[in-house]
Amino acid sequence: MQNTLKSTYRNFVRKPVTSLINLGGLALSLSMVIVLAIYTYSELTTDQFHKNGSRVYLYSDSGNLPRIYTPGVLKENIDQNIPEVESTLRLAGTWEAPVFQVENQEPISSDLLFADPSFFTFFSYKAVEGNPEVALTEPLTLVITKTLAGKLFGSQSAIGKIVKLNNGKTLTVKAVIAEPTANSSLSFSALTSMATRQLVMPNEAEFKVWPFCLFQTFVLLKEGTNPEAVAPKIAALFPPDMKTKKSEAKLTPFNKLYFTQFSLFNARYLHCGDRTKVMILLLVAALVLIIALVNFVNISSSQWVERVHQIGTLKIAGASRWNIFFRVITETFLVFLISVMVSVLLIALLVPRFSEYTGIQFRLSLIFSFNFMVVSIAGALLLSLLFSLIPALQLSGSKAIDNLKKGISKRARKQTFNSILVTTQFAIAIVLIAFTMLVQKQVDFGSNNLGMNQENIAGIKLTPELMAKKDVLKKLIAQNPNVKQISYAQYFPGEIISHWETKTTGQGEEKPVSYDTFNADASFFKTAGLELIQGRLFSDDFSTDANKVVINECFIRENKLSNPLGTKFLSMNGIVFEIVGVVRDFHYQSYNKPILPLAIRNEPFSTYCLISMQTGNYGALKQTVQDIEAKGKSLSPSYPVAVAFFDQAVQHMYESELQFRRTFSLFAGCAIVICCMGILAMSLFACQRRIKEIGIRKVNGARVAEVMVMLNNDFVKWVAIAFVIALPIAYFVMHKWLEGFAYKTDLSWWIFGLAGLLALGIALLTVSWQSWKAATRNPVEALRYE
């Protein structure tokens, strides 16, 4: 073993450039594979840590998109009528992020979840302080996470401490829980009881009247119960006017909830993942590993061919066939093992920056676990056996005399094999380059085609104090000369949009209508830059406009209205609305989702003050925002006040796509770098192999350019073949990916052409440096040692 280590070290020193390329490419690729493998594992095992998770189900009725909003009264009906259900749990979020305040401290915004006392029977969370299992049985009690406890109370014990909610009711902390170490679809910082909800958000009807669907209902089934048999029974509990088809009722397993797409409005505590994106990133990791392994095979095979003479000498010195076989396997294993160690070091150093750039949270502790170490060593051993077995058998089984004559290598077959491998590399690189450009094009398409203004629009989230002083706030803000337009609305990009299902009223047959809706004043349309195509907008000059609405084009199509203007329909609380205008469709939600029917109501209640500014100067814009923020804080000293920009909120709406773009681009770029490293190594071997030929050609008058063309010719040919292979693969993959978007960019031909040109340019830039060095070398030096 000692001799093998010495031999490995000497061979590394003898060919430092190619050895570093080999080791560096493997280490870089393995670090990416490890990061994405752990990320994928974390995503695919979301919610697996709950003790009773396999028996927990979420009730929904499924249409085109499952609806998870159920009445508060459903719980007691399930408990009384369905024996297969062991327990029922209601959860509900808040429409606005609540404000918590501890005495003599600044208020902070956080999230809050209302839950029944059975919450900790359904879900497993580690208690840090107190007993969370009994903490939700009383009103005005609070369970908080360890992170929130640190923000509110520092290092002090939180149990028994008083927290003021929204500058009103006081809650007592009864328990502190730790955030889960594994990935979870549930996201919250504080829990309080349903009894508390009845005090801080008094609405008796939501717990007694069936049409008030504001809760998510989870059921804990008894062991051995078939969820498909229980779902129709729950659907049958609804009153006749609310019944859905029993076939549409569904119980979704909680451990599969993360990758299920739901119609979410106020359920902010539920987070969904995208299995397609996870699989794409895992595929990228596999492609990166393939590129690195291709490099390893090409470089290692060339190195072993050059060491045939050394093997012959060892055999003459008495080395057995087993010794040679073991030496080859061991050297390869050492390369893979060192690569794994270097990759772990790279991960430890770069993961914080990686997480900051991509938004992907990575648990670094996993790579230092015993299981990871066992898997890493086993993986290194498996790869070393896989990629060294054939050369080990060839070298150990060859004759010493043939080794000394360098007769083991069949050059033509080896060159063909290497050409196939390099062509494969280029094909993968072209697919990755093309896909990267498409991802960028799709993100740009979505964020730049909303159908509404984004630039220089800011919004203040209205606190209860600002809501009571809206007129004063508007007058103060209007004093700034850079403010062009001020409006009040319930809308801000990425915020919750209500969904109503009612019916038309008045003359003629009543028809059901389904639509999203929010409040806005008459100035909103000009502030947002919406285009009127029929009728008129609201007007402050008409007192009769109080119950008027403006709809989008989709409202007409989906609800099949032949003459929309003047059509009247009911609101959820029975008010009759009349349509007075139609605006062109615009993306008020992410472009990943289809545009839905929308009704903009002319009602006074609003949650945002929107300000359109007319300055393009950054300094003036910054000063204007600071002035607006200061005026807001002067009117609302008890609540945090912040100004947010429209375009930043739009970017946040597409955070998932931006995260995917950054991650994919980063890994695709690393794959191309690894590909370049392999090409550089191949060009080094090609120049060394043809050094005598280059010298002879130069002695006979060949110019530097001609020699470079000769050396680059093979690489150009490989890129051309790779482009032909990559073209249909890239088109298929990119076309399938675009199918997941409701609104998508065109699959332009120039993406493929530019990807091929970039691959060719990368190859030529990589090879030409080494080709130029070989072509400008003094031919006498090349021929002297031949």
Tab-separated table of N, CA and C in Angstrom, residues 258-358:
chain	number	residue	atom	x	y	z
A	258	TYR	N	-46.813	18.555	0.116
A	258	TYR	CA	-45.819	19.537	-0.322
A	258	TYR	C	-45.776	19.675	-1.838
A	259	PHE	N	-45.970	18.579	-2.550
A	259	PHE	CA	-45.918	18.625	-4.010
A	259	PHE	C	-47.305	18.633	-4.640
A	260	THR	N	-48.311	19.016	-3.871
A	260	THR	CA	-49.672	19.133	-4.386
A	260	THR	C	-50.014	20.608	-4.522
A	261	GLN	N	-50.487	21.013	-5.679
A	261	GLN	CA	-50.814	22.411	-5.918
A	261	GLN	C	-52.251	22.690	-5.498
A	262	PHE	N	-52.414	23.675	-4.619
A	262	PHE	CA	-53.723	24.046	-4.117
A	262	PHE	C	-54.032	25.499	-4.459
A	263	SER	N	-55.313	25.815	-4.381
A	263	SER	CA	-55.746	27.200	-4.520
A	263	SER	C	-55.614	27.854	-3.147
A	264	LEU	N	-54.533	28.618	-2.952
A	264	LEU	CA	-54.218	29.200	-1.654
A	264	LEU	C	-54.538	30.690	-1.633
A	265	PHE	N	-55.249	31.122	-0.624
A	265	PHE	CA	-55.501	32.545	-0.461
A	265	PHE	C	-54.929	33.019	0.873
A	266	ASN	N	-55.556	32.631	1.983
A	266	ASN	CA	-55.001	33.048	3.261
A	266	ASN	C	-54.226	31.936	3.959
A	267	ALA	N	-53.992	30.818	3.272
A	267	ALA	CA	-53.235	29.703	3.859
A	267	ALA	C	-51.747	29.906	3.628
A	268	ARG	N	-51.205	30.982	4.200
A	268	ARG	CA	-49.790	31.273	3.990
A	268	ARG	C	-48.894	30.295	4.728
A	269	TYR	N	-49.447	29.638	5.707
A	269	TYR	CA	-48.626	28.721	6.483
A	269	TYR	C	-48.303	27.440	5.723
A	270	LEU	N	-49.005	27.199	4.626
A	270	LEU	CA	-48.747	26.016	3.804
A	270	LEU	C	-47.875	26.393	2.620
A	271	HIS	N	-46.761	25.700	2.465
A	271	HIS	CA	-45.848	25.972	1.368
A	271	HIS	C	-45.761	24.749	0.462
A	272	CYS	N	-45.846	25.005	-0.827
A	272	CYS	CA	-45.786	23.917	-1.794
A	272	CYS	C	-44.456	23.962	-2.555
A	273	GLY	N	-43.953	22.802	-2.888
A	273	GLY	CA	-42.744	22.694	-3.697
A	273	GLY	C	-43.092	22.350	-5.133
A	274	ASP	N	-42.075	22.260	-5.957
A	274	ASP	CA	-42.258	21.943	-7.374
A	274	ASP	C	-41.404	20.728	-7.697
A	275	ARG	N	-42.047	19.583	-7.827
A	275	ARG	CA	-41.314	18.342	-8.077
A	275	ARG	C	-40.567	18.403	-9.409
A	276	THR	N	-41.160	19.065	-10.411
A	276	THR	CA	-40.508	19.151	-11.722
A	276	THR	C	-39.164	19.852	-11.615
A	277	LYS	N	-39.124	20.977	-10.894
A	277	LYS	CA	-37.862	21.706	-10.744
A	277	LYS	C	-36.831	20.883	-9.981
A	278	VAL	N	-37.286	20.161	-8.966
A	278	VAL	CA	-36.369	19.312	-8.200
A	278	VAL	C	-35.766	18.241	-9.104
A	279	MET	N	-36.614	17.629	-9.932
A	279	MET	CA	-36.125	16.572	-10.825
A	279	MET	C	-35.175	17.136	-11.891
A	280	ILE	N	-35.467	18.354	-12.363
A	280	ILE	CA	-34.582	18.975	-13.362
A	280	ILE	C	-33.205	19.231	-12.754
A	281	LEU	N	-33.184	19.767	-11.525
A	281	LEU	CA	-31.900	20.028	-10.874
A	281	LEU	C	-31.149	18.737	-10.578
A	282	LEU	N	-31.880	17.690	-10.233
A	282	LEU	CA	-31.232	16.395	-10.009
A	282	LEU	C	-30.655	15.863	-11.320
A	283	LEU	N	-31.380	16.094	-12.415
A	283	LEU	CA	-30.873	15.690	-13.724
A	283	LEU	C	-29.614	16.469	-14.087
A	284	VAL	N	-29.615	17.772	-13.766
A	284	VAL	CA	-28.421	18.586	-14.019
A	284	VAL	C	-27.234	18.032	-13.243
A	285	ALA	N	-27.466	17.629	-11.985
A	285	ALA	CA	-26.392	17.048	-11.178
A	285	ALA	C	-25.848	15.788	-11.840
A	286	ALA	N	-26.756	14.956	-12.370
A	286	ALA	CA	-26.321	13.739	-13.056
A	286	ALA	C	-25.503	14.069	-14.307
A	287	LEU	N	-25.935	15.097	-15.059
A	287	LEU	CA	-25.207	15.485	-16.264
A	287	LEU	C	-23.818	16.037	-15.922
A	288	VAL	N	-23.760	16.817	-14.837
A	288	VAL	CA	-22.469	17.339	-14.394
A	288	VAL	C	-21.523	16.192	-14.044
A	289	LEU	N	-22.060	15.198	-13.334
A	289	LEU	CA	-21.240	14.040	-12.965
A	289	LEU	C	-20.793	13.272	-14.206
A	290	ILE	N	-21.667	13.146	-15.188
A	290	ILE	CA	-21.297	12.450	-16.428
A	290	ILE	C	-20.152	13.173	-17.120
A	291	ILE	N	-20.249	14.511	-17.197
A	291	ILE	CA	-19.177	15.284	-17.836
A	291	ILE	C	-17.855	15.067	-17.110
A	292	ALA	N	-17.893	15.102	-15.777
A	292	ALA	CA	-16.662	14.901	-15.005
A	292	ALA	C	-16.114	13.493	-15.186
A	293	LEU	N	-16.995	12.500	-15.239
A	293	LEU	CA	-16.539	11.120	-15.422
A	293	LEU	C	-15.982	10.902	-16.825
A	294	VAL	N	-16.559	11.582	-17.808
A	294	VAL	CA	-15.996	11.530	-19.166
A	294	VAL	C	-14.573	12.077	-19.154
A	295	ASN	N	-14.408	13.215	-18.461
A	295	ASN	CA	-13.048	13.764	-18.312
A	295	ASN	C	-12.119	12.755	-17.660
A	296	PHE	N	-12.607	12.125	-16.601
A	296	PHE	CA	-11.773	11.169	-15.878
A	296	PHE	C	-11.360	10.002	-16.780
A	297	VAL	N	-12.311	9.477	-17.527
A	297	VAL	CA	-12.004	8.347	-18.422
A	297	VAL	C	-10.990	8.760	-19.478
A	298	ASN	N	-11.208	9.927	-20.105
A	298	ASN	CA	-10.286	10.389	-21.146
A	298	ASN	C	-8.876	10.616	-20.597
A	299	ILE	N	-8.810	11.337	-19.478
A	299	ILE	CA	-7.497	11.668	-18.909
A	299	ILE	C	-6.817	10.413	-18.363
A	300	SER	N	-7.556	9.589	-17.632
A	300	SER	CA	-6.957	8.396	-17.034
A	300	SER	C	-6.478	7.409	-18.077
A	301	SER	N	-7.295	7.225	-19.126
A	301	SER	CA	-6.881	6.282	-20.176
A	301	SER	C	-5.625	6.774	-20.869
A	302	SER	N	-5.529	8.082	-21.118
A	302	SER	CA	-4.315	8.632	-21.743
A	302	SER	C	-3.112	8.479	-20.807
A	303	GLN	N	-3.341	8.696	-19.503
A	303	GLN	CA	-2.238	8.560	-18.554
A	303	GLN	C	-1.775	7.116	-18.431
A	304	TRP	N	-2.729	6.179	-18.426
A	304	TRP	CA	-2.333	4.779	-18.307
A	304	TRP	C	-1.600	4.296	-19.554
A	305	VAL	N	-1.987	4.789	-20.713
A	305	VAL	CA	-1.282	4.422	-21.944
A	305	VAL	C	0.166	4.896	-21.881
A	306	GLU	N	0.352	6.126	-21.358
A	306	GLU	CA	1.712	6.654	-21.246
A	306	GLU	C	2.540	5.886	-20.215
A	307	ARG	N	1.853	5.187	-19.281
A	307	ARG	CA	2.565	4.474	-18.223
A	307	ARG	C	2.712	2.977	-18.512
A	308	VAL	N	2.440	2.581	-19.730
A	308	VAL	CA	2.581	1.176	-20.100
A	308	VAL	C	4.015	0.689	-19.882
A	309	HIS	N	4.969	1.538	-20.250
A	309	HIS	CA	6.377	1.182	-20.074
A	309	HIS	C	6.682	0.939	-18.593
A	310	GLN	N	6.125	1.775	-17.712
A	310	GLN	CA	6.327	1.617	-16.268
A	310	GLN	C	5.752	0.292	-15.780
A	311	ILE	N	4.586	-0.110	-16.293
A	311	ILE	CA	3.978	-1.383	-15.910
A	311	ILE	C	4.864	-2.541	-16.339
A	312	GLY	N	5.429	-2.436	-17.555
A	312	GLY	CA	6.336	-3.494	-18.030
A	312	GLY	C	7.546	-3.643	-17.132
A	313	THR	N	8.096	-2.531	-16.706
A	313	THR	CA	9.256	-2.572	-15.809
A	313	THR	C	8.902	-3.245	-14.489
A	314	LEU	N	7.715	-2.941	-13.940
A	314	LEU	CA	7.280	-3.566	-12.689
A	314	LEU	C	7.127	-5.079	-12.847
A	315	LYS	N	6.613	-5.504	-13.989
A	315	LYS	CA	6.440	-6.944	-14.211
A	315	LYS	C	7.790	-7.645	-14.291
A	316	ILE	N	8.749	-7.023	-14.987
A	316	ILE	CA	10.083	-7.626	-15.078
A	316	ILE	C	10.721	-7.688	-13.694
A	317	ALA	N	10.418	-6.679	-12.836
A	317	ALA	CA	10.970	-6.649	-11.486
A	317	ALA	C	10.291	-7.649	-10.555
A	318	GLY	N	9.255	-8.340	-11.050
A	318	GLY	CA	8.638	-9.401	-10.258
A	318	GLY	C	7.230	-9.133	-9.808
A	319	ALA	N	6.624	-8.028	-10.209
A	319	ALA	CA	5.245	-7.736	-9.802
A	319	ALA	C	4.282	-8.732	-10.422
A	320	SER	N	3.399	-9.288	-9.606
A	320	SER	CA	2.425	-10.265	-10.098
A	320	SER	C	1.252	-9.570	-10.763
A	321	ARG	N	0.423	-10.397	-11.423
A	321	ARG	CA	-0.767	-9.840	-12.071
A	321	ARG	C	-1.680	-9.187	-11.035
A	322	TRP	N	-1.816	-9.811	-9.842
A	322	TRP	CA	-2.648	-9.253	-8.781
A	322	TRP	C	-2.101	-7.922	-8.287
A	323	ASN	N	-0.760	-7.812	-8.173
A	323	ASN	CA	-0.153	-6.558	-7.731
A	323	ASN	C	-0.502	-5.413	-8.676
A	324	ILE	N	-0.386	-5.687	-9.979
A	324	ILE	CA	-0.696	-4.647	-10.972
A	324	ILE	C	-2.182	-4.278	-10.909
A	325	PHE	N	-3.033	-5.305	-10.824
A	325	PHE	CA	-4.482	-5.075	-10.763
A	325	PHE	C	-4.828	-4.230	-9.538
A	326	PHE	N	-4.292	-4.608	-8.368
A	326	PHE	CA	-4.559	-3.888	-7.128
A	326	PHE	C	-4.037	-2.460	-7.197
A	327	ARG	N	-2.854	-2.261	-7.840
A	327	ARG	CA	-2.271	-0.920	-7.941
A	327	ARG	C	-3.184	0.005	-8.746
A	328	VAL	N	-3.675	-0.476	-9.874
A	328	VAL	CA	-4.537	0.352	-10.729
A	328	VAL	C	-5.833	0.706	-10.002
A	329	ILE	N	-6.467	-0.298	-9.370
A	329	ILE	CA	-7.721	-0.065	-8.645
A	329	ILE	C	-7.503	0.913	-7.487
A	330	THR	N	-6.420	0.709	-6.743
A	330	THR	CA	-6.151	1.542	-5.567
A	330	THR	C	-5.867	2.983	-5.947
A	331	GLU	N	-5.065	3.191	-7.002
A	331	GLU	CA	-4.765	4.560	-7.431
A	331	GLU	C	-6.040	5.288	-7.840
A	332	THR	N	-6.909	4.581	-8.544
A	332	THR	CA	-8.168	5.196	-8.967
A	332	THR	C	-9.048	5.508	-7.754
A	333	PHE	N	-9.103	4.573	-6.813
A	333	PHE	CA	-9.885	4.789	-5.592
A	333	PHE	C	-9.361	5.999	-4.823
A	334	LEU	N	-8.040	6.153	-4.760
A	334	LEU	CA	-7.457	7.293	-4.050
A	334	LEU	C	-7.858	8.609	-4.705
A	335	VAL	N	-7.881	8.635	-6.039
A	335	VAL	CA	-8.280	9.850	-6.753
A	335	VAL	C	-9.721	10.214	-6.400
A	336	PHE	N	-10.618	9.221	-6.419
A	336	PHE	CA	-12.027	9.481	-6.092
A	336	PHE	C	-12.196	9.869	-4.627
A	337	LEU	N	-11.460	9.203	-3.737
A	337	LEU	CA	-11.577	9.501	-2.327
A	337	LEU	C	-11.085	10.912	-2.013
A	338	ILE	N	-9.955	11.288	-2.597
A	338	ILE	CA	-9.438	12.652	-2.403
A	338	ILE	C	-10.408	13.670	-2.988
A	339	SER	N	-11.024	13.334	-4.124
A	339	SER	CA	-12.004	14.233	-4.742
A	339	SER	C	-13.201	14.450	-3.827
A	340	VAL	N	-13.649	13.371	-3.175
A	340	VAL	CA	-14.766	13.497	-2.233
A	340	VAL	C	-14.380	14.400	-1.066
A	341	MET	N	-13.173	14.217	-0.540
A	341	MET	CA	-12.712	15.031	0.587
A	341	MET	C	-12.611	16.511	0.199
A	342	VAL	N	-12.072	16.760	-0.998
A	342	VAL	CA	-11.968	18.148	-1.475
A	342	VAL	C	-13.358	18.736	-1.695
A	343	SER	N	-14.270	17.932	-2.230
A	343	SER	CA	-15.634	18.423	-2.476
A	343	SER	C	-16.332	18.787	-1.171
A	344	VAL	N	-16.127	17.989	-0.121
A	344	VAL	CA	-16.711	18.308	1.191
A	344	VAL	C	-16.145	19.625	1.710
A	345	LEU	N	-14.840	19.831	1.519
A	345	LEU	CA	-14.214	21.091	1.928
A	345	LEU	C	-14.797	22.262	1.145
A	346	LEU	N	-14.986	22.087	-0.158
A	346	LEU	CA	-15.584	23.142	-0.993
A	346	LEU	C	-16.988	23.471	-0.514
A	347	ILE	N	-17.756	22.425	-0.210
A	347	ILE	CA	-19.131	22.645	0.254
A	347	ILE	C	-19.136	23.435	1.552
A	348	ALA	N	-18.278	23.027	2.491
A	348	ALA	CA	-18.229	23.715	3.784
A	348	ALA	C	-17.864	25.184	3.626
A	349	LEU	N	-16.997	25.490	2.650
A	349	LEU	CA	-16.555	26.872	2.453
A	349	LEU	C	-17.574	27.697	1.670
A	350	LEU	N	-18.249	27.072	0.704
A	350	LEU	CA	-19.054	27.835	-0.251
A	350	LEU	C	-20.554	27.766	-0.018
A	351	VAL	N	-21.034	26.826	0.821
A	351	VAL	CA	-22.478	26.681	1.007
A	351	VAL	C	-23.154	27.963	1.499
A	352	PRO	N	-22.579	28.712	2.456
A	352	PRO	CA	-23.256	29.963	2.859
A	352	PRO	C	-23.476	30.921	1.689
A	353	ARG	N	-22.464	31.073	0.838
A	353	ARG	CA	-22.627	31.951	-0.332
A	353	ARG	C	-23.603	31.347	-1.334
A	354	PHE	N	-23.545	30.029	-1.478
A	354	PHE	CA	-24.455	29.339	-2.385
A	354	PHE	C	-25.905	29.540	-1.947
A	355	SER	N	-26.168	29.376	-0.656
A	355	SER	CA	-27.525	29.548	-0.134
A	355	SER	C	-28.002	30.988	-0.293
A	356	GLU	N	-27.100	31.928	-0.085
A	356	GLU	CA	-27.445	33.344	-0.235
A	356	GLU	C	-27.789	33.681	-1.680
A	357	TYR	N	-27.062	33.090	-2.622
A	357	TYR	CA	-27.263	33.398	-4.039
A	357	TYR	C	-28.503	32.714	-4.608
A	358	THR	N	-28.701	31.437	-4.286
A	358	THR	CA	-29.789	30.673	-4.891
A	358	THR	C	-31.069	30.683	-4.072
